Amino acid sequence: MSERGVGEGLADLGPARAGELLRLLRTTTPVLTSGLTLTALLALVAGAGRIVTPLTVQYALDHGLLHPHPGTADVVLRAVGIGAAGTVLAALASWWLNRRIFRRTETALAQLRADGVARIHEIQFERFGRLPSADLVSRLTSDLDAVTTFVQNGGVLLLVNAAQMVIAALLITAYSWQLALPALAAATLLLVVMRRIQAVVGRRFTVVRERVSAMQSVIGEAVTGIGVVRSTGTERRSRAAMDAAVEETAAAQRHTLVPLHTNTALGEVAISFITAFIVVAGVRWSTDHARWEPALHLSAGELVAMLLLVTFFVRPLQQLVQMLGEVQNAVAGWRRAMEVLATPSGVVAGPAARELPPGPIAVDLHDVSVAYGDNPPALRDLTIGIDPGEHVAVVGETGSGKSTFARLLTRQLAARQGRVLLGGVPIGQVSDLSFQRRVAIVPQDPFLFDASIADNILAGVRGDARALDEIVDSLGLRAWIETLADGLDTRVGVRGARLSAGERQLVALARTALVDPDLLVLDEATSGVDPATDVRVQHALGALTVGRTTVSIAHRMVTAEHADRILVFDHGQVVQNGPHGELVARPGRYAELHTVWVGHTLAGGPVPSPRDESAPRGCDERRGPTSTVRNDRSTP
């Protein structure tokens, strides 16, 4: 089992870059790192308040109880008063420390979650496609929950105990450095060994967090895909996958037990040695001090105080040993969340970013090649020009590169070589804000939020009811909306499950129309539409494509027939380029595809036209006449 715990595509923050992670922590969550001096002071006061008890016991014994005199009662009362005051002070400091750390930690984790979500939205599409969504969700939920659990269950106690252990060690040394030296040497050796074990445990807990993330992904798919599982009778296969994921997680958890148990065993041995040595040697030297140097002699009160201080030294050390697993689990979760923030942002902004020119956007590709990872190029040596306001259809068999071309134009993929220009501006230099306002894609399966139709149409756009009504009417969707029980207030369900595929497309088209882009990419937007809704979708598409540069990834040839120009893709290259009338009239790939499509169409019934044929070709209802001149810069 691998112990390397960095998610694919995220920043690799190994031990050598721990300083970078801490700097990022100070930058992103200043509330957690500010005021550390006060936090340390409160921990010292809380720890020192506990240590007052052994000192008051020594004072009461040596100056009163063991040597009675007229002022014994006053001595004892004074010692008890000081001890009580120290205990109260320690309690107040501990309460303040708990409140301070809890509030700051929860504030910091909430900020970390919010910043993590924001950074996820900024990750480049190409990198984001390699990241399992369940892993990203796990990093910002269960991984950070491990930090919360640790802080609430022992984080503050660990801090106070560390301060208490340091103060107790100093006092033991002050009472008798001869007794303290072996004890501190054993404790130091234990801490050194623990540090080595800590590195192993940390790596293994990182693997545990990754296995938990993978398990959540498998369970999530089994739940969301329950309809497919039941309808196909694959319950056994689904359960086997879940069982395997659960077993891998359990195995990773068990893998952490060996170093943890080793650490606990070594801790018990070292702690037992420290306690036994100080008790036996201290009592021996105190009761038989004639045989030892006078400097080793301890009074009865000092001996009792020494024995109590051993408890105050050993107990925190023992808790530190026992909490190693919780500490490393929290550190692993925190590191995985920080890796999200450390992932480079793909946002294009600032002085170097450029705006797209006004009006319909021209598209120019020069010797462009695109590949997915280390795979062979999906697009090769493309040189294509699309005029402003032109409607271009892209056709080809499955795997020919059509959808890759759509992803390239919408910055979901970056060219490995060559230049992609939008309106004369390199696509990588276009500011995010300009790109979002001017370029839009309608995918095959649009994503809808679990909200109303109106909310989905208005998502991400500043619009009001009037703008919404205008869009619905302009796309001819009013008749469909009126058939719904709640009209525009109809809830669509998770991912739009309460709507048909065609109805989801209608909502997506209305949402895109409200954005009013100048470059529209339709990625087979009608491929899954049922016949009953197809007429509405085609009418909406016809209205939406008017007056803007449009690239339609055509699944059906009816879209290609009514486009200004057609690009025929085959094995990642454009093999034909021209209008429908020219391409269908001469032998070639397009004529073959069209012939096959016509045969299926005649067998299955007529296919509605994508726009009203009564409107003259080349007429732009928004911007006036459009050019029908074919781009002679394109691949022949």
Coordinates of N, CA, C and O in Angstrom, one line a residue, residues 169-186 273-274 276-283 285-286 289 292-298 302 306 310:
A169 N 9.3 19.7 34.7 CA 10.7 19.3 34.5 C 11.7 20.3 35.1 O 12.7 20.0 35.7
L170 N 11.4 21.6 34.9 CA 12.3 22.7 35.5 C 12.3 22.6 37.0 O 13.4 22.7 37.7
L171 N 11.2 22.3 37.7 CA 11.1 22.2 39.1 C 11.8 21.0 39.6 O 12.5 21.0 40.7
I172 N 11.6 19.9 38.9 CA 12.3 18.6 39.3 C 13.8 18.9 39.3 O 14.6 18.4 40.2
T173 N 14.3 19.5 38.2 CA 15.7 19.8 38.1 C 16.2 20.8 39.2 O 17.3 20.6 39.8
A174 N 15.3 21.7 39.6 CA 15.7 22.6 40.7 C 15.8 21.9 42.0 O 16.7 22.2 42.8
Y175 N 14.9 20.9 42.2 CA 15.0 20.1 43.5 C 16.2 19.3 43.5 O 16.9 19.2 44.5
S176 N 16.5 18.6 42.4 CA 17.7 17.7 42.4 C 18.0 17.3 40.9 O 17.3 16.5 40.3
W177 N 19.0 18.0 40.4 CA 19.4 17.8 39.0 C 19.9 16.3 38.9 O 19.9 15.8 37.8
Q178 N 20.5 15.8 40.0 CA 21.0 14.4 39.8 C 19.8 13.4 39.6 O 20.0 12.5 38.8
L179 N 18.7 13.6 40.2 CA 17.5 12.8 39.9 C 16.9 13.1 38.6 O 16.3 12.3 37.9
A180 N 16.9 14.4 38.3 CA 16.2 14.9 37.0 C 16.9 14.4 35.8 O 16.3 14.1 34.8
L181 N 18.3 14.3 35.8 CA 19.0 14.0 34.6 C 18.6 12.7 34.0 O 18.3 12.7 32.8
P182 N 18.6 11.6 34.7 CA 18.2 10.3 34.0 C 16.8 10.4 33.5 O 16.4 9.8 32.5
A183 N 15.9 11.0 34.3 CA 14.5 11.1 33.9 C 14.3 11.9 32.7 O 13.6 11.5 31.7
L184 N 15.0 13.0 32.6 CA 14.9 13.8 31.4 C 15.5 13.2 30.2 O 15.1 13.3 29.1
A185 N 16.6 12.4 30.4 CA 17.3 11.7 29.3 C 16.3 10.7 28.8 O 16.2 10.5 27.5
A186 N 15.6 9.9 29.6 CA 14.7 8.9 29.2 C 13.5 9.6 28.4 O 13.1 9.1 27.3
F273 N 9.8 3.7 33.8 CA 11.2 3.9 34.3 C 11.4 5.2 35.0 O 12.0 5.3 36.1
I274 N 10.9 6.3 34.4 CA 11.0 7.6 35.0 C 10.4 7.6 36.4 O 11.0 8.1 37.4
A276 N 9.6 5.1 38.4 CA 10.2 4.2 39.4 C 11.6 4.7 39.8 O 11.9 4.7 41.0
F277 N 12.3 5.3 38.9 CA 13.6 5.8 39.2 C 13.5 6.9 40.2 O 14.2 6.9 41.3
I278 N 12.7 7.9 40.0 CA 12.6 9.1 40.8 C 12.0 8.7 42.2 O 12.5 9.1 43.3
V279 N 11.0 7.8 42.2 CA 10.4 7.4 43.5 C 11.5 6.6 44.3 O 11.7 6.9 45.5
V280 N 12.1 5.6 43.7 CA 13.0 4.7 44.4 C 14.3 5.5 44.8 O 14.7 5.5 46.0
A281 N 14.9 6.2 43.9 CA 16.1 6.9 44.1 C 15.8 8.1 45.1 O 16.6 8.3 46.0
G282 N 14.7 8.8 44.9 CA 14.4 9.9 45.8 C 14.2 9.5 47.2 O 14.7 10.1 48.1
V283 N 13.4 8.4 47.4 CA 13.2 7.9 48.8 C 14.5 7.3 49.4 O 14.8 7.6 50.5
W285 N 17.6 8.2 48.6 CA 18.6 9.2 49.0 C 18.1 10.1 50.2 O 18.8 10.6 50.9
S286 N 16.8 10.2 50.3 CA 16.2 11.0 51.4 C 16.3 10.3 52.7 O 16.6 11.0 53.7
H289 N 20.5 9.4 53.5 CA 21.4 10.5 52.9 C 22.8 10.5 53.5 O 23.7 11.1 52.9
W292 N 25.2 9.3 51.0 CA 25.3 10.0 49.7 C 25.8 11.5 50.0 O 25.9 11.9 51.1
E293 N 26.0 12.1 48.9 CA 26.5 13.5 49.1 C 25.4 14.4 49.7 O 24.2 14.2 49.4
P294 N 25.7 15.3 50.5 CA 24.6 16.2 51.1 C 23.8 16.9 50.1 O 22.6 17.2 50.3
A295 N 24.4 17.1 48.9 CA 23.6 17.9 47.9 C 22.4 17.1 47.4 O 21.5 17.6 46.8
L296 N 22.5 15.7 47.6 CA 21.4 14.9 47.1 C 20.3 14.8 48.1 O 19.2 14.1 47.8
H297 N 20.5 15.3 49.3 CA 19.5 15.1 50.3 C 18.2 16.0 50.0 O 18.3 17.1 49.6
L298 N 17.1 15.4 50.2 CA 15.8 16.0 50.1 C 15.0 16.0 51.4 O 15.0 15.0 52.1
E302 N 10.1 18.2 50.4 CA 10.7 18.2 49.0 C 10.5 16.9 48.3 O 10.2 16.8 47.1
M306 N 8.5 16.3 45.1 CA 9.1 15.7 44.0 C 8.3 14.6 43.4 O 8.1 14.4 42.2
V310 N 6.6 14.4 39.7 CA 6.8 13.3 38.7 C 5.5 13.0 38.1 O 5.4 12.8 36.8

